[in-house]
mmCIF file of C-alpha atoms and ligand atoms in Angstrom:
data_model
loop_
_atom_site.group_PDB
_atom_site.id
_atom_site.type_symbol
_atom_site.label_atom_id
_atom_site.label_comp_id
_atom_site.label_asym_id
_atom_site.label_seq_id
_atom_site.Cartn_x
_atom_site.Cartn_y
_atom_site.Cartn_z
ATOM 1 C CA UNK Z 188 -43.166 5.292 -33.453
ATOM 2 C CA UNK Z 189 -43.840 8.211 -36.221
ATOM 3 C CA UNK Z 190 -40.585 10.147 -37.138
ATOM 4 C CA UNK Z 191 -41.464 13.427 -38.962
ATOM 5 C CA UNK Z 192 -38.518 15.397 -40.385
ATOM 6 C CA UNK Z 193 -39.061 18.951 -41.739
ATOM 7 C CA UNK Z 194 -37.125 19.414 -45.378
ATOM 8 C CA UNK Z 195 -35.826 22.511 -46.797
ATOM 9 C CA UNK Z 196 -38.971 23.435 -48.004
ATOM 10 C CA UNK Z 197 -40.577 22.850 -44.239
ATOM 11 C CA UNK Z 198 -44.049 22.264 -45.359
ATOM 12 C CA UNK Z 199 -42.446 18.500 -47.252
ATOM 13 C CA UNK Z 200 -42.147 16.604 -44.839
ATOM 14 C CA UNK Z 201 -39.860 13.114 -44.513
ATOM 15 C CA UNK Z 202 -41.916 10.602 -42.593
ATOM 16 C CA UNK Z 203 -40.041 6.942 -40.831
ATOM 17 C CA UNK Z 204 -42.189 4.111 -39.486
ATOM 18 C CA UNK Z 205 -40.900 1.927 -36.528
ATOM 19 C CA UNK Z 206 -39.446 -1.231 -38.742
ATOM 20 C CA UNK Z 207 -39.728 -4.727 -36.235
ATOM 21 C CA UNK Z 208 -36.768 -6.953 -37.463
ATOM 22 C CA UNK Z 209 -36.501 -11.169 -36.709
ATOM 23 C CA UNK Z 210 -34.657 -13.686 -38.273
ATOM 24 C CA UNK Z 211 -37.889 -13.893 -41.261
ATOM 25 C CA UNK Z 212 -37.278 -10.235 -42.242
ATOM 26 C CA UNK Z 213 -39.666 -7.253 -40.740
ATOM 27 C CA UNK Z 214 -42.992 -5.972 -40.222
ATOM 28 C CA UNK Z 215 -43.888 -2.248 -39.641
ATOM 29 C CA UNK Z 216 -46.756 -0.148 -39.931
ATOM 30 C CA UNK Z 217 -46.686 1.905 -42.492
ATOM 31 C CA UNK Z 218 -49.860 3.912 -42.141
ATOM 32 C CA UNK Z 219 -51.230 4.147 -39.138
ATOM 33 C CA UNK Z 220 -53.973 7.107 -38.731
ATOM 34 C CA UNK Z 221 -54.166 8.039 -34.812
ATOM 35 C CA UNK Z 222 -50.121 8.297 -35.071
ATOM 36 C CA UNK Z 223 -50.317 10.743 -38.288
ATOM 37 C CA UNK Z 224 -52.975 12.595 -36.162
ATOM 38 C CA UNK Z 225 -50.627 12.837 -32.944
ATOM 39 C CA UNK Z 226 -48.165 14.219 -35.117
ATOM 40 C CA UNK Z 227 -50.252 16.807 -36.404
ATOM 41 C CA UNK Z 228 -50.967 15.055 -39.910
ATOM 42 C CA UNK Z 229 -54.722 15.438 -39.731
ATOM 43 C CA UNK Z 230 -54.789 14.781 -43.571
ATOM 44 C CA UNK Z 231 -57.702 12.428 -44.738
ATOM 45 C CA UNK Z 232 -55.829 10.028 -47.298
ATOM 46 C CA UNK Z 233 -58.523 8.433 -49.965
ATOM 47 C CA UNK Z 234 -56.456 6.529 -52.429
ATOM 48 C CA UNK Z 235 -53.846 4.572 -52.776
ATOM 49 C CA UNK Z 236 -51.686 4.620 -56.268
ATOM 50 C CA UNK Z 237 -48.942 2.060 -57.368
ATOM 51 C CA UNK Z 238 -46.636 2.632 -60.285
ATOM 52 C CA UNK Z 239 -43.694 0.717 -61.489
ATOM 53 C CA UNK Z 240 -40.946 1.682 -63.549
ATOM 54 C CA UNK Z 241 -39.250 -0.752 -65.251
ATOM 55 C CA UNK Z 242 -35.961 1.320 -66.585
ATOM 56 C CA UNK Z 243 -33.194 3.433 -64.682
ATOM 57 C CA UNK Z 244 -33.798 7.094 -65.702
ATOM 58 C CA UNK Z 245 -37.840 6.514 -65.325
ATOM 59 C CA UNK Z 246 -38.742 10.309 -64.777
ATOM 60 C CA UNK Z 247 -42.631 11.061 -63.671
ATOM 61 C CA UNK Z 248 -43.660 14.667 -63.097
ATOM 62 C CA UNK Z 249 -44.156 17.389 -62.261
ATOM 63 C CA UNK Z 250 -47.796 16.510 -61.883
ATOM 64 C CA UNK Z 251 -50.380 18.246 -59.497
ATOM 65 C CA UNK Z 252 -54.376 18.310 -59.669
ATOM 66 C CA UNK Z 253 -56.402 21.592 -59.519
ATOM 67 C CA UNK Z 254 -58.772 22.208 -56.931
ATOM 68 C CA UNK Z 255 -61.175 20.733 -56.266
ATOM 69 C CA UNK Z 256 -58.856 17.860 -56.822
ATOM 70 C CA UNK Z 257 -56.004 19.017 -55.071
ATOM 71 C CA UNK Z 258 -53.747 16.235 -54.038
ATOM 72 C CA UNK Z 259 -51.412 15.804 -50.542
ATOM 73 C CA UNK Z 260 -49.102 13.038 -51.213
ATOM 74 C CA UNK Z 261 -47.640 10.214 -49.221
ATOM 75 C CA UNK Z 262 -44.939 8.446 -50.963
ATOM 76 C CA UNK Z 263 -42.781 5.328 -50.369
ATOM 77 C CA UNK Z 264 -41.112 3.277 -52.447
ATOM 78 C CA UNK Z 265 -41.904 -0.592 -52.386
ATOM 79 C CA UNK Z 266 -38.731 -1.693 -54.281
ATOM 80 C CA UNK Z 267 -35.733 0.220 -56.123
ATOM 81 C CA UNK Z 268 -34.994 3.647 -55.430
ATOM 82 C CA UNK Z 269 -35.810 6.977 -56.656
ATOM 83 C CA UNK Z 270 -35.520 10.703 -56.055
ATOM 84 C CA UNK Z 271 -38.559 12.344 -55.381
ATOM 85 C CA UNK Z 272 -38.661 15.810 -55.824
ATOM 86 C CA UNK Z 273 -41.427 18.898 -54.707
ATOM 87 C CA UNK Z 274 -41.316 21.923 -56.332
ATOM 88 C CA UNK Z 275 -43.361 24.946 -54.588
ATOM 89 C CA UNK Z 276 -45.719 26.320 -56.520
ATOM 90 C CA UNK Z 277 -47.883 28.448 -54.137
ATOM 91 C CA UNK Z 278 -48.651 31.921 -54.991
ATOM 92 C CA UNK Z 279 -46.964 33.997 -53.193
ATOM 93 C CA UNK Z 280 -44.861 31.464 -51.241
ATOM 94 C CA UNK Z 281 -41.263 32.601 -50.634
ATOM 95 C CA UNK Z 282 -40.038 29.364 -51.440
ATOM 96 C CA UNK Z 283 -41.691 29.686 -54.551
ATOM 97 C CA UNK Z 284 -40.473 27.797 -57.572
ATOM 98 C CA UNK Z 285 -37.895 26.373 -55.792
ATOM 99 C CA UNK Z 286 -37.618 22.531 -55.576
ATOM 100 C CA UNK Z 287 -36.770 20.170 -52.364
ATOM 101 C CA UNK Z 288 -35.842 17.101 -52.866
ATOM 102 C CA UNK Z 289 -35.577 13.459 -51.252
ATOM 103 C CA UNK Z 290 -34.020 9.628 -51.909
ATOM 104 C CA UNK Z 291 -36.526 7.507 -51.492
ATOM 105 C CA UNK Z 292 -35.356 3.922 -51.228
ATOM 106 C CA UNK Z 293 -36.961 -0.041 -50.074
ATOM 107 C CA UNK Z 294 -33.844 -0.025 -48.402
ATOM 108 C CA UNK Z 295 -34.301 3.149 -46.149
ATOM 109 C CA UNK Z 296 -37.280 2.358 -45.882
ATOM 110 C CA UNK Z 297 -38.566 6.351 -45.669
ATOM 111 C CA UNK Z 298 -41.668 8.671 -47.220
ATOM 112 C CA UNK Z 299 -42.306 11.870 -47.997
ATOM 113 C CA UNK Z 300 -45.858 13.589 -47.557
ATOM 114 C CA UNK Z 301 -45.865 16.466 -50.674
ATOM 115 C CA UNK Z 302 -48.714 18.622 -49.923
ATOM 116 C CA UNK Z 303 -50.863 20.464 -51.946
ATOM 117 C CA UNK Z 304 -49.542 23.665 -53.404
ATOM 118 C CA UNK Z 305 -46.610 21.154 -54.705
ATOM 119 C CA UNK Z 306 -45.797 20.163 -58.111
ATOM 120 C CA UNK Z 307 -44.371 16.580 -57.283
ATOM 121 C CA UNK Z 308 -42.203 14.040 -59.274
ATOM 122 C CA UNK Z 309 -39.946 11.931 -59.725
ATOM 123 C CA UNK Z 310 -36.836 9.837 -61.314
ATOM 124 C CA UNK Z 311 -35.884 5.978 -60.725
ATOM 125 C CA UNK Z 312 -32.220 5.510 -59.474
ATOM 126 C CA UNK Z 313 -32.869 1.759 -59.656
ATOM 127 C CA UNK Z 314 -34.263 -0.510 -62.336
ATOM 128 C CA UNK Z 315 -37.663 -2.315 -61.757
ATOM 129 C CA UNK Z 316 -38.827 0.305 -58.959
ATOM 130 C CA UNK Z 317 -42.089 0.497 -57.373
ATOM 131 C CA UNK Z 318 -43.701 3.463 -56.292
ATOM 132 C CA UNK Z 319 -46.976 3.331 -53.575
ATOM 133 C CA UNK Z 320 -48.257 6.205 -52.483
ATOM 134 C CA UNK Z 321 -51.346 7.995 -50.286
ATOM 135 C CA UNK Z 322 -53.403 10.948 -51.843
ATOM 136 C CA UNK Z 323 -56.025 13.019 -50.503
ATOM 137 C CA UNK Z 324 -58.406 13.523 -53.233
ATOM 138 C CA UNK Z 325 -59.136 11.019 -56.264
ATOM 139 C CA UNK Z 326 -57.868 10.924 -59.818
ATOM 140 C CA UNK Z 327 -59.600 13.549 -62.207
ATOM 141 C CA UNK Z 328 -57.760 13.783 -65.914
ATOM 142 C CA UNK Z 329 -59.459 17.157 -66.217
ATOM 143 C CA UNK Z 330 -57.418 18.452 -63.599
ATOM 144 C CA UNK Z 331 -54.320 16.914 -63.868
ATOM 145 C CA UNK Z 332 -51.498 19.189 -64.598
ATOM 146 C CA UNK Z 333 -47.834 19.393 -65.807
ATOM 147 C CA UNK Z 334 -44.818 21.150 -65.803
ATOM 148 C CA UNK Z 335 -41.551 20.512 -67.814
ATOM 149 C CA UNK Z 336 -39.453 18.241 -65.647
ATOM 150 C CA UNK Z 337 -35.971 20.457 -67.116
ATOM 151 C CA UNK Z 338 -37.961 23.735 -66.690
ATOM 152 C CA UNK Z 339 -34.633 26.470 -66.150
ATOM 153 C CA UNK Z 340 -36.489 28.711 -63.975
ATOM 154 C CA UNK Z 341 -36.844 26.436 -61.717
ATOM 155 C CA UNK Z 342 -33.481 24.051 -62.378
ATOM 156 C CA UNK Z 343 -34.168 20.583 -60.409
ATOM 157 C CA UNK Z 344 -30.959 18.543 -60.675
ATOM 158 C CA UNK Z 345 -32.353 15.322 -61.719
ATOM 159 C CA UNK Z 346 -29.445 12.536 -61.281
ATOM 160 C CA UNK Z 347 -29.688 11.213 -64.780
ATOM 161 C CA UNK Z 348 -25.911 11.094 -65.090
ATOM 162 C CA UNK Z 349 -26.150 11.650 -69.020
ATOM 163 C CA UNK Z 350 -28.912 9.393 -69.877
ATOM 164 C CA UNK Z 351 -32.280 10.534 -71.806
ATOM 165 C CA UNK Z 352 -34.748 10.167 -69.323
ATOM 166 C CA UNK Z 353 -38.234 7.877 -69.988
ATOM 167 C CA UNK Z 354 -40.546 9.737 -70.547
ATOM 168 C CA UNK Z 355 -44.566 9.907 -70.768
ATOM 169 C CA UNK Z 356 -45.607 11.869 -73.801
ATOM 170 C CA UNK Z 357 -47.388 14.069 -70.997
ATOM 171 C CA UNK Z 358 -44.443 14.930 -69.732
ATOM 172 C CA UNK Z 359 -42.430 15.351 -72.687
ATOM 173 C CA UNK Z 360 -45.407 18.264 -73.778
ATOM 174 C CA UNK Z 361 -45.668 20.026 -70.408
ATOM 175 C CA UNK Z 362 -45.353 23.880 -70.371
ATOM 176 C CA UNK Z 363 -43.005 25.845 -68.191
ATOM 177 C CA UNK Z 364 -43.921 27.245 -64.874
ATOM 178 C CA UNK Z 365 -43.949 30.511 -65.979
ATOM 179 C CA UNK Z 366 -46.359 29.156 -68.978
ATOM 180 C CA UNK Z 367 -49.448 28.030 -66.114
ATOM 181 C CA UNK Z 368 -51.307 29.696 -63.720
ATOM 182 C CA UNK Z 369 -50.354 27.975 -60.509
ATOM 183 C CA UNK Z 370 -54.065 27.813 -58.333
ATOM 184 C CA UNK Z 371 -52.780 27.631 -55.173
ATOM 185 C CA UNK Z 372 -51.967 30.665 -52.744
ATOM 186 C CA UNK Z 373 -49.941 30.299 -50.221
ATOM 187 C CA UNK Z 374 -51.781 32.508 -47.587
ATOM 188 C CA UNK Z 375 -54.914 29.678 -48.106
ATOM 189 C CA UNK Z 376 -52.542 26.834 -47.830
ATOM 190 C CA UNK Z 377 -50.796 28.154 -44.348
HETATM 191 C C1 T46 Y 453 -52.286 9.378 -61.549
HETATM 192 C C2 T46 Y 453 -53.379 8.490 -62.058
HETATM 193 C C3 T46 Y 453 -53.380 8.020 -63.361
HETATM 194 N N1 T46 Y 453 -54.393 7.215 -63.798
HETATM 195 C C4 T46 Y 453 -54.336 6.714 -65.170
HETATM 196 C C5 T46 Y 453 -54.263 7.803 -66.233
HETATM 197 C C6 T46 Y 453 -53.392 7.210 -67.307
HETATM 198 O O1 T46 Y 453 -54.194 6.467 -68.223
HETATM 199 C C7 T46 Y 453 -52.484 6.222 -66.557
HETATM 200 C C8 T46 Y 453 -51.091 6.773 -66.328
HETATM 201 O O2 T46 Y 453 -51.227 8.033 -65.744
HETATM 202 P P1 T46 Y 453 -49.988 9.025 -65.691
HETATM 203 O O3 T46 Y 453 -49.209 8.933 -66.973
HETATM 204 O O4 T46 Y 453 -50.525 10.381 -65.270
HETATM 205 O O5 T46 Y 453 -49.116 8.392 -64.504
HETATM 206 P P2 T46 Y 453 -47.839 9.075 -63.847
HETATM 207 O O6 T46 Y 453 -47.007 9.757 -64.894
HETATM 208 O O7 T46 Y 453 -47.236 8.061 -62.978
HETATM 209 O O8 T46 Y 453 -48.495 10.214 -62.953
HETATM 210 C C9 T46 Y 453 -48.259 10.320 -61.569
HETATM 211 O O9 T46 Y 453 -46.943 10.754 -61.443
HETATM 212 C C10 T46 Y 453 -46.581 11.669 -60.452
HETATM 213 C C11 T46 Y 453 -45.379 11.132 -59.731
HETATM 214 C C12 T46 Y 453 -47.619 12.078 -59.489
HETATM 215 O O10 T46 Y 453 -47.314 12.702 -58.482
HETATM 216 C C13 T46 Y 453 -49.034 11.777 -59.731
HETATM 217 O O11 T46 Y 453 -49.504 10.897 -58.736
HETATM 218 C C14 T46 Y 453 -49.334 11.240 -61.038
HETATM 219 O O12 T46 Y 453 -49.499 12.352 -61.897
HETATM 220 O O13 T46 Y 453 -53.120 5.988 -65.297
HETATM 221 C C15 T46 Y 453 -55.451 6.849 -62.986
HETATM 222 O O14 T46 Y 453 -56.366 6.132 -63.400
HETATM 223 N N2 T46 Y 453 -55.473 7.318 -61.699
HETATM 224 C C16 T46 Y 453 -54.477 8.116 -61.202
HETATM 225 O O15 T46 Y 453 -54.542 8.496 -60.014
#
């Protein structure tokens, strides 16, 4: 069982796996291809990343890859919780920069595919959280982009309930949306 749920932005997607509960705990799988495939998720996933945070407030992002290293993403969260968040930043997209975004949790036990054309991040709710997540296309530094987490013109309301959130020095550094060039049209993308 594959349940795909369109988000405000309908291109994110929020995926849920069948979960098989006993008296040890559960099993479920979390990945299976043929089901993605059914579902229209034809999307050929080629790494796997882990990251933990160890602090509440733990913001990563916005982060997205140039082509040819354009990444789709498939994201769960192992342990803790978190708010993942997709901001739109296809050319010509009407959605674009505006931001979607989705709790995450071990406990709900849901994902959320961010496709390319997305800036994607996100803050821990939870201390100690682990992040695993699917992407399409490996790791290249050279492409790897930012954009400020607290950029205005786009306004994501990050729960950080007054705290200063952890930052990379990446992040802290990124330029404004209206500072890059965003690569990615949506026409191509459709
Ligand atoms: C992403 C990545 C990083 N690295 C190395 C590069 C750095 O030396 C170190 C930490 O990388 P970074 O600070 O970019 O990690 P995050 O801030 O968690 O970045 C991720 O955060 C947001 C949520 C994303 O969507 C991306 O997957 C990714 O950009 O791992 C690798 O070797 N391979 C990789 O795929």
């Amino acid at each position: 069982m594959l349940e795909v749920k369109k988000l405000a932005i309908a291109d994110v997607l929020e995926i849920r796996t069948r979960r098989f509960g006993d008296d040890r705990g559960f099993f479920s799988e979390t990945f299976q291809r043929d089901r993605f495939i059914q579902q229209g998720i034809t999307i050929d996933w080629m790494q796997d990343n882990q990251s933990y945070s160890a602090e509440v407030g733990t913001l990563r992002g916005l982060h997205y890859q140039d082509p040819p290293f354009a990444q789709d993403k498939l994201v769960r969260v192992l342990r803790g919780r978190i708010l993942d968040v997709a901001v739109d930043i296809r050319n010509g997209s009407p959605t674009f920069g505006q931001w979607v975004s989705l709790e995450l949790s071990a406990a709900d036990f849901n994902q959320i595919l961010v496709p390319i054309g997305f800036a994607h991040g996100f803050v821990t709710l939870e201390p100690d959280t682990e992040v695993l997540y699917k992407v399409s296309a490996p790791y290249s530094g050279e492409h790897d982009r930012s954009i400020r987490f607290d950029d205005a013109d786009i306004g994501v309301d990050w729960p950080l309930n007054g705290r200063t959130p952890v930052l990379s020095a990446k992040d802290t550094n990124a330029p404004r949306l209206a500072e890059i060039t965003s690569p990615f049209n949506f026409e191509s993308l459709a």
